[in-house]
Amino acid sequence: MSLAVPTKSSRREVWRSPVVAVLALVVVIFALIFVVNPTFAAPAPLLALLKKSAPLLILAAGQYFVIVAGELDLSVGALVGAQVVIAARLIDGEDSRVPGVLLLMVAFGVLVGVVNGLVTTVLRVPSIITTLGSLLVLTGAVRFWTGGSPTGSLPDSFRVAGRQGLDVAGVEIPWAVLIVVGIGIGVVTLMRTAFGRVLVAVGDSDTVARFSGVRVAAVRTAAFVLSSVLATVAAVLLGGYAGVTSQVGEGLEFVAITAVVLGGVALGGGVGSPVAAMLGALALDGLYTLFNQWGLPPTMRPAVQGVIIIVAVALAAGPATAALSRLRRPRISAPALTADPVPDGTQPTFQASGRRVPDQMKGQGEPWDEPGS
Amino acid sequence: MSDGLTTRADRPSDLRRASLTAGLTSTTIVFLTLLILIVVSAVLLASRGENLFATRNIADILTRASLLGFIAIGQTLVIVCRSLDLSVGYTVATTSLVAATVMVGEVERVWLGVAAALGVAAVIGLLNGMIVGVLGVNPFIATLGTGLVLKAVLDTRYQAPAGSVPQVFEDLGYTRIGPVPIATAAMLAVAAVAWLVLRRTRLGYHMLAVGGNTEVARLSGIHTTRTLVAAHVLCAVAAGLGGLFIAARFGTGSAQVYTLGYDLDSIAAVVLGGTLLLGGRGSIPGTIGGVLILALLDTIFNALSIDPFVKDILSGTIIIAAVALYARRRPPSAALRRRFGRRSIDTAQVATP
């Protein structure tokens, strides 16, 4: 028994490393893209592909902060739309206004994040409701302000980030790609700081975090602010890349959440790597490209996406099923535990240990004492 | 004894008072809010020379409430189990199409159409439940996924309305007894059944237990997966009833229903009604109150011809404000402890060594 368990768990351990799993997925998807259309296997088209995916990767990074802290941000899509409309309306083609409006957009992003965060933490509204509310408010406000069809235009200076690139040894590397790489490094660095650790701790168990002296409300609010600010960056790229319509950003929140979850970041918080989340976004966008190449009718795309996210989460997401799998296979982490795995469906008894499962055991993953341990 | 739970139980009078207010909160606050809203909107409408209590307005509110009600009742059962169903909008659209295409306008095929629609709904629910319960996929992702699959099927196969229902069935969508549409009566009957299931049957208790704490429920010998699947099937069937109502109202099946946002609206109604999103505590009457609030807002906004875009802003703000009010009143920890009412505190006390 003691021999079988480690091999089993170490095999699962590899699967359960989200970065490895998602990276494999990305490689497979891009390999398929190259097979279907070999012209993609060159730096320029590949970079163009990355440039197109950049906003989603950034949104995924932002959503990662919120999800890992145990919340959800449904307002990012609406925020992207609002920011693009604000930019077009206020800049209205004038180069001189670009820096000022950019600052204003960041400030607005911070404001939305602070409101989302405070309503969720201080007023204790579940984040799915809070951000659903701000989604409604943002879309309504923007459409009311513009009368349904956005006006104004974005000058070329605003579109640099979304459309142009840096010339390196004859290859033009899009600014969007550089920004994504920069944000990726920034996010990884941030997650290694005390703030990052605390963020994960809050997502894992806010009660424990609170008892450890963490200001949970402040940390969660910061996560929402990060999400909104990153959504603002995505809006700058998306607005520069595409045109100005009030539909920009519509539905992006679900795509971003899908991407993050595809990256193995557990909804409910406390688990997951930011790199995996961004790779999840890349995989998802790669899938869309692949569907294009396969010539699937566009209306069938959601079906494939739906099946894939379910399968991906069911298979690779140890995190999402952690509660279940951990219970079926008691961890050997504590030296006292030498229990056999509990066969599915049987009910363990407690008469020997005398330990009572706490009323508020929300963590769902705690190993328990087996009789005779 | 540092356990706050036992300390409180030591003073029975305190305990009784605490659980009394706890029992009141879930429904009273919603219906108080509803009452205030009714008064405010009646005054607003009166100032414009209109009457909120005119048959037309009442019927409008109740018709809106019927459809959302069917969906929200099912959603309550799922949320009580700490799950979620984001696919209800697509289930409504699918079942309306199934009903209308099976009936093809013939009276004798009405029952066949109803059975087919509810059967398809049950299959969708079964699928959702199995993915959540057996595969252990997060309900948010699972139902988003099945919703996307349904959306794709609908978009590909049914770009235009399809099928038709016979006049008899269409009448069901429009007949009223006084100002009360038959559909509303049906919805309230379903609500009563759901309330009984949740409060008086083993399945209902199991749902609350699973939502409260899945692991504790499992350790107590409850088939958690079975309970979760049952909740999802019931939710989808309730949404199927909504689809039948749509078919009756439109006289045909329409795929476009899913664009109306019933998935998020139903969740909003459930949460407005005082059901904890985290599961384990829920109230069907509260949900009906939430549904009525949302329906009333819609009707008022229309009657006052408020810009549709402002509507979004207002309903967003109101939902957040209402839920914030609840959260203030009922700290989560207290809610968790009182989940099973006064009795469980006694048992908990006994169980505490």
Coordinates of N, CA and C in Angstrom, one line a residue, chain A residues 20-120:
Chain A
V20 N 2.7 23.0 -16.4 CA 3.1 21.9 -17.3 C 1.9 21.5 -18.2
A21 N 0.8 21.3 -17.6 CA -0.4 20.8 -18.3 C -0.8 21.8 -19.4
V22 N -0.9 23.1 -19.0 CA -1.3 24.1 -19.9 C -0.3 24.4 -21.0
L23 N 0.9 24.3 -20.6 CA 2.0 24.5 -21.6 C 1.9 23.4 -22.7
A24 N 1.7 22.2 -22.2 CA 1.5 21.1 -23.2 C 0.3 21.4 -24.1
L25 N -0.7 21.9 -23.5 CA -1.9 22.2 -24.3 C -1.6 23.2 -25.3
V26 N -0.9 24.3 -24.9 CA -0.6 25.4 -25.8 C 0.3 24.8 -27.0
V27 N 1.3 24.0 -26.6 CA 2.1 23.4 -27.6 C 1.3 22.6 -28.6
V28 N 0.4 21.7 -28.1 CA -0.4 20.9 -29.0 C -1.2 21.7 -29.9
I29 N -1.8 22.8 -29.3 CA -2.7 23.6 -30.2 C -1.9 24.3 -31.3
F30 N -0.8 24.9 -30.9 CA 0.0 25.6 -31.9 C 0.6 24.6 -32.9
A31 N 0.9 23.4 -32.5 CA 1.4 22.4 -33.4 C 0.3 22.1 -34.4
L32 N -0.9 22.0 -33.9 CA -2.0 21.7 -34.8 C -2.2 22.9 -35.8
I33 N -2.1 24.1 -35.3 CA -2.2 25.3 -36.2 C -1.2 25.2 -37.3
F34 N 0.0 24.9 -36.9 CA 1.1 24.8 -37.9 C 0.8 23.7 -38.9
V35 N 0.3 22.6 -38.4 CA 0.0 21.5 -39.4 C -1.1 21.9 -40.4
V36 N -2.1 22.5 -39.8 CA -3.2 22.9 -40.7 C -2.8 24.0 -41.7
N37 N -2.0 25.0 -41.1 CA -1.6 26.1 -42.0 C -0.1 26.4 -41.7
P38 N 0.8 25.8 -42.4 CA 2.2 25.9 -42.2 C 2.7 27.4 -42.2
T39 N 2.0 28.2 -42.9 CA 2.5 29.6 -43.0 C 2.6 30.3 -41.7
F40 N 1.9 29.8 -40.7 CA 1.9 30.4 -39.4 C 3.3 30.2 -38.7
A41 N 4.0 29.1 -39.1 CA 5.2 28.8 -38.4 C 6.4 29.7 -38.8
A42 N 6.2 31.0 -38.7 CA 7.2 31.9 -38.9 C 7.1 33.0 -37.9
P43 N 8.2 33.8 -37.6 CA 8.1 34.8 -36.5 C 7.0 35.8 -36.7
A44 N 6.9 36.3 -37.9 CA 6.0 37.5 -38.1 C 4.5 37.1 -37.9
P45 N 4.0 36.0 -38.6 CA 2.6 35.6 -38.3 C 2.4 35.2 -36.9
L46 N 3.4 34.5 -36.3 CA 3.2 34.1 -34.9 C 3.1 35.3 -34.0
L47 N 3.9 36.3 -34.2 CA 3.8 37.5 -33.4 C 2.5 38.2 -33.6
A48 N 2.0 38.2 -34.8 CA 0.7 38.8 -35.1 C -0.4 38.1 -34.3
L49 N -0.2 36.7 -34.3 CA -1.2 35.9 -33.5 C -1.1 36.3 -32.0
L50 N 0.1 36.5 -31.5 CA 0.3 36.9 -30.1 C -0.3 38.3 -29.8
K51 N -0.1 39.1 -30.9 CA -0.6 40.5 -30.7 C -2.1 40.5 -30.5
K52 N -2.8 39.6 -31.3 CA -4.2 39.5 -31.3 C -4.7 39.0 -29.9
S53 N -3.8 38.1 -29.4 CA -4.2 37.5 -28.1 C -3.9 38.3 -26.9
A54 N -3.1 39.4 -27.1 CA -2.5 40.1 -26.0 C -3.6 40.6 -25.0
P55 N -4.7 41.3 -25.5 CA -5.7 41.8 -24.5 C -6.2 40.7 -23.6
L56 N -6.5 39.5 -24.2 CA -7.1 38.4 -23.4 C -6.1 37.9 -22.4
L57 N -4.8 37.9 -22.8 CA -3.8 37.4 -21.8 C -3.7 38.4 -20.6
I58 N -3.8 39.7 -21.0 CA -3.8 40.7 -19.9 C -5.0 40.6 -19.0
L59 N -6.1 40.4 -19.6 CA -7.4 40.3 -18.8 C -7.3 39.0 -18.0
A60 N -6.7 38.0 -18.5 CA -6.5 36.7 -17.7 C -5.6 37.0 -16.5
A61 N -4.6 37.8 -16.7 CA -3.7 38.1 -15.6 C -4.4 38.8 -14.5
G62 N -5.3 39.8 -15.0 CA -6.1 40.6 -14.0 C -7.1 39.7 -13.3
Q63 N -7.8 38.8 -14.0 CA -8.7 38.0 -13.4 C -8.1 37.0 -12.5
Y64 N -6.8 36.6 -12.8 CA -6.1 35.7 -11.9 C -6.0 36.2 -10.5
F65 N -5.7 37.5 -10.4 CA -5.6 38.1 -9.0 C -6.9 37.9 -8.3
V66 N -8.0 38.2 -8.9 CA -9.3 38.2 -8.3 C -9.6 36.8 -7.9
I67 N -9.4 35.9 -8.9 CA -9.9 34.5 -8.6 C -9.0 33.8 -7.6
V68 N -7.7 34.1 -7.6 CA -6.9 33.4 -6.6 C -7.2 34.0 -5.2
A69 N -7.7 35.2 -5.2 CA -8.1 35.7 -3.9 C -9.5 35.3 -3.5
G70 N -10.1 34.4 -4.3 CA -11.4 33.8 -3.9 C -12.6 34.5 -4.4
E71 N -12.4 35.4 -5.3 CA -13.6 36.2 -5.8 C -13.6 36.0 -7.4
L72 N -14.6 36.7 -8.0 CA -14.8 36.7 -9.4 C -14.9 38.2 -9.9
D73 N -14.5 38.5 -11.1 CA -14.7 39.8 -11.6 C -15.5 39.7 -12.9
L74 N -16.8 39.9 -12.9 CA -17.6 39.8 -14.1 C -17.6 41.2 -14.8
S75 N -17.0 42.2 -14.3 CA -17.2 43.5 -14.8 C -16.1 43.9 -15.8
V76 N -15.1 43.0 -16.0 CA -13.9 43.5 -16.9 C -14.3 43.7 -18.3
G77 N -15.2 42.9 -18.9 CA -15.6 43.1 -20.2 C -16.3 44.4 -20.4
A78 N -17.2 44.7 -19.5 CA -17.9 46.0 -19.6 C -16.9 47.2 -19.4
L79 N -16.0 46.9 -18.5 CA -15.0 48.0 -18.3 C -14.1 48.3 -19.5
V80 N -13.7 47.2 -20.2 CA -13.0 47.4 -21.4 C -13.8 48.2 -22.4
G81 N -15.1 47.8 -22.6 CA -15.9 48.6 -23.5 C -16.0 50.1 -23.1
A82 N -16.3 50.3 -21.8 CA -16.4 51.7 -21.3 C -15.1 52.5 -21.5
Q83 N -14.0 51.8 -21.2 CA -12.7 52.6 -21.4 C -12.5 53.0 -22.9
V84 N -12.8 52.0 -23.8 CA -12.6 52.3 -25.2 C -13.5 53.5 -25.6
V85 N -14.7 53.4 -25.2 CA -15.7 54.5 -25.5 C -15.2 55.8 -24.9
I86 N -14.8 55.8 -23.6 CA -14.3 57.0 -23.0 C -13.1 57.6 -23.8
A87 N -12.2 56.7 -24.1 CA -11.0 57.2 -24.9 C -11.4 57.9 -26.2
A88 N -12.3 57.2 -26.9 CA -12.6 57.8 -28.2 C -13.4 59.1 -28.1
R89 N -14.2 59.1 -27.1 CA -15.1 60.3 -26.9 C -14.2 61.5 -26.4
L90 N -13.3 61.3 -25.5 CA -12.6 62.4 -24.9 C -11.4 62.8 -25.8
I91 N -10.7 61.8 -26.4 CA -9.6 62.2 -27.2 C -10.0 62.8 -28.5
D92 N -11.0 62.2 -29.1 CA -11.7 62.7 -30.3 C -10.6 63.0 -31.4
G93 N -9.6 62.2 -31.6 CA -8.7 62.4 -32.7 C -7.6 63.4 -32.4
E94 N -7.6 64.0 -31.2 CA -6.5 65.0 -30.9 C -5.3 64.3 -30.2
D95 N -4.2 64.4 -30.8 CA -3.0 63.8 -30.3 C -2.6 64.3 -28.9
S96 N -2.8 65.6 -28.7 CA -2.4 66.3 -27.5 C -3.1 65.8 -26.3
R97 N -4.3 65.3 -26.5 CA -5.1 64.8 -25.3 C -4.8 63.4 -24.9
V98 N -4.0 62.7 -25.7 CA -3.8 61.3 -25.4 C -3.2 61.0 -24.0
P99 N -2.1 61.7 -23.6 CA -1.6 61.4 -22.2 C -2.6 61.7 -21.1
G100 N -3.2 62.8 -21.2 CA -4.2 63.2 -20.1 C -5.3 62.1 -20.0
V101 N -5.8 61.8 -21.2 CA -6.9 60.8 -21.2 C -6.5 59.4 -20.7
L102 N -5.3 59.1 -21.1 CA -4.7 57.8 -20.6 C -4.7 57.8 -19.0
L103 N -4.2 58.9 -18.5 CA -4.2 59.0 -17.0 C -5.6 58.9 -16.4
L104 N -6.5 59.6 -17.1 CA -7.9 59.5 -16.6 C -8.4 58.1 -16.7
M105 N -8.1 57.4 -17.7 CA -8.6 56.0 -17.9 C -8.1 55.2 -16.7
V106 N -6.8 55.3 -16.4 CA -6.2 54.5 -15.3 C -6.9 54.9 -14.0
A107 N -7.1 56.2 -13.8 CA -7.8 56.6 -12.6 C -9.2 56.0 -12.6
F108 N -9.9 56.0 -13.7 CA -11.2 55.4 -13.7 C -11.2 53.9 -13.4
G109 N -10.2 53.2 -14.0 CA -10.0 51.8 -13.7 C -9.8 51.6 -12.2
V110 N -8.9 52.4 -11.6 CA -8.7 52.2 -10.2 C -10.0 52.4 -9.4
L111 N -10.8 53.5 -9.9 CA -12.0 53.7 -9.2 C -13.0 52.5 -9.2
V112 N -13.1 52.0 -10.4 CA -14.0 50.8 -10.6 C -13.5 49.7 -9.7
G113 N -12.2 49.4 -9.7 CA -11.7 48.4 -8.9 C -11.9 48.6 -7.4
V114 N -11.7 49.9 -7.0 CA -12.0 50.2 -5.5 C -13.4 50.0 -5.2
V115 N -14.3 50.4 -6.0 CA -15.7 50.3 -5.8 C -16.1 48.8 -5.7
N116 N -15.7 48.0 -6.7 CA -15.9 46.6 -6.7 C -15.4 45.9 -5.4
G117 N -14.2 46.3 -5.0 CA -13.5 45.7 -3.9 C -14.2 46.1 -2.6
L118 N -14.5 47.4 -2.4 CA -15.1 47.8 -1.2 C -16.6 47.2 -1.0
V119 N -17.3 47.2 -2.1 CA -18.7 46.7 -2.0 C -18.6 45.2 -1.6
T120 N -17.6 44.5 -2.2 CA -17.5 43.1 -1.9 C -17.0 42.8 -0.5

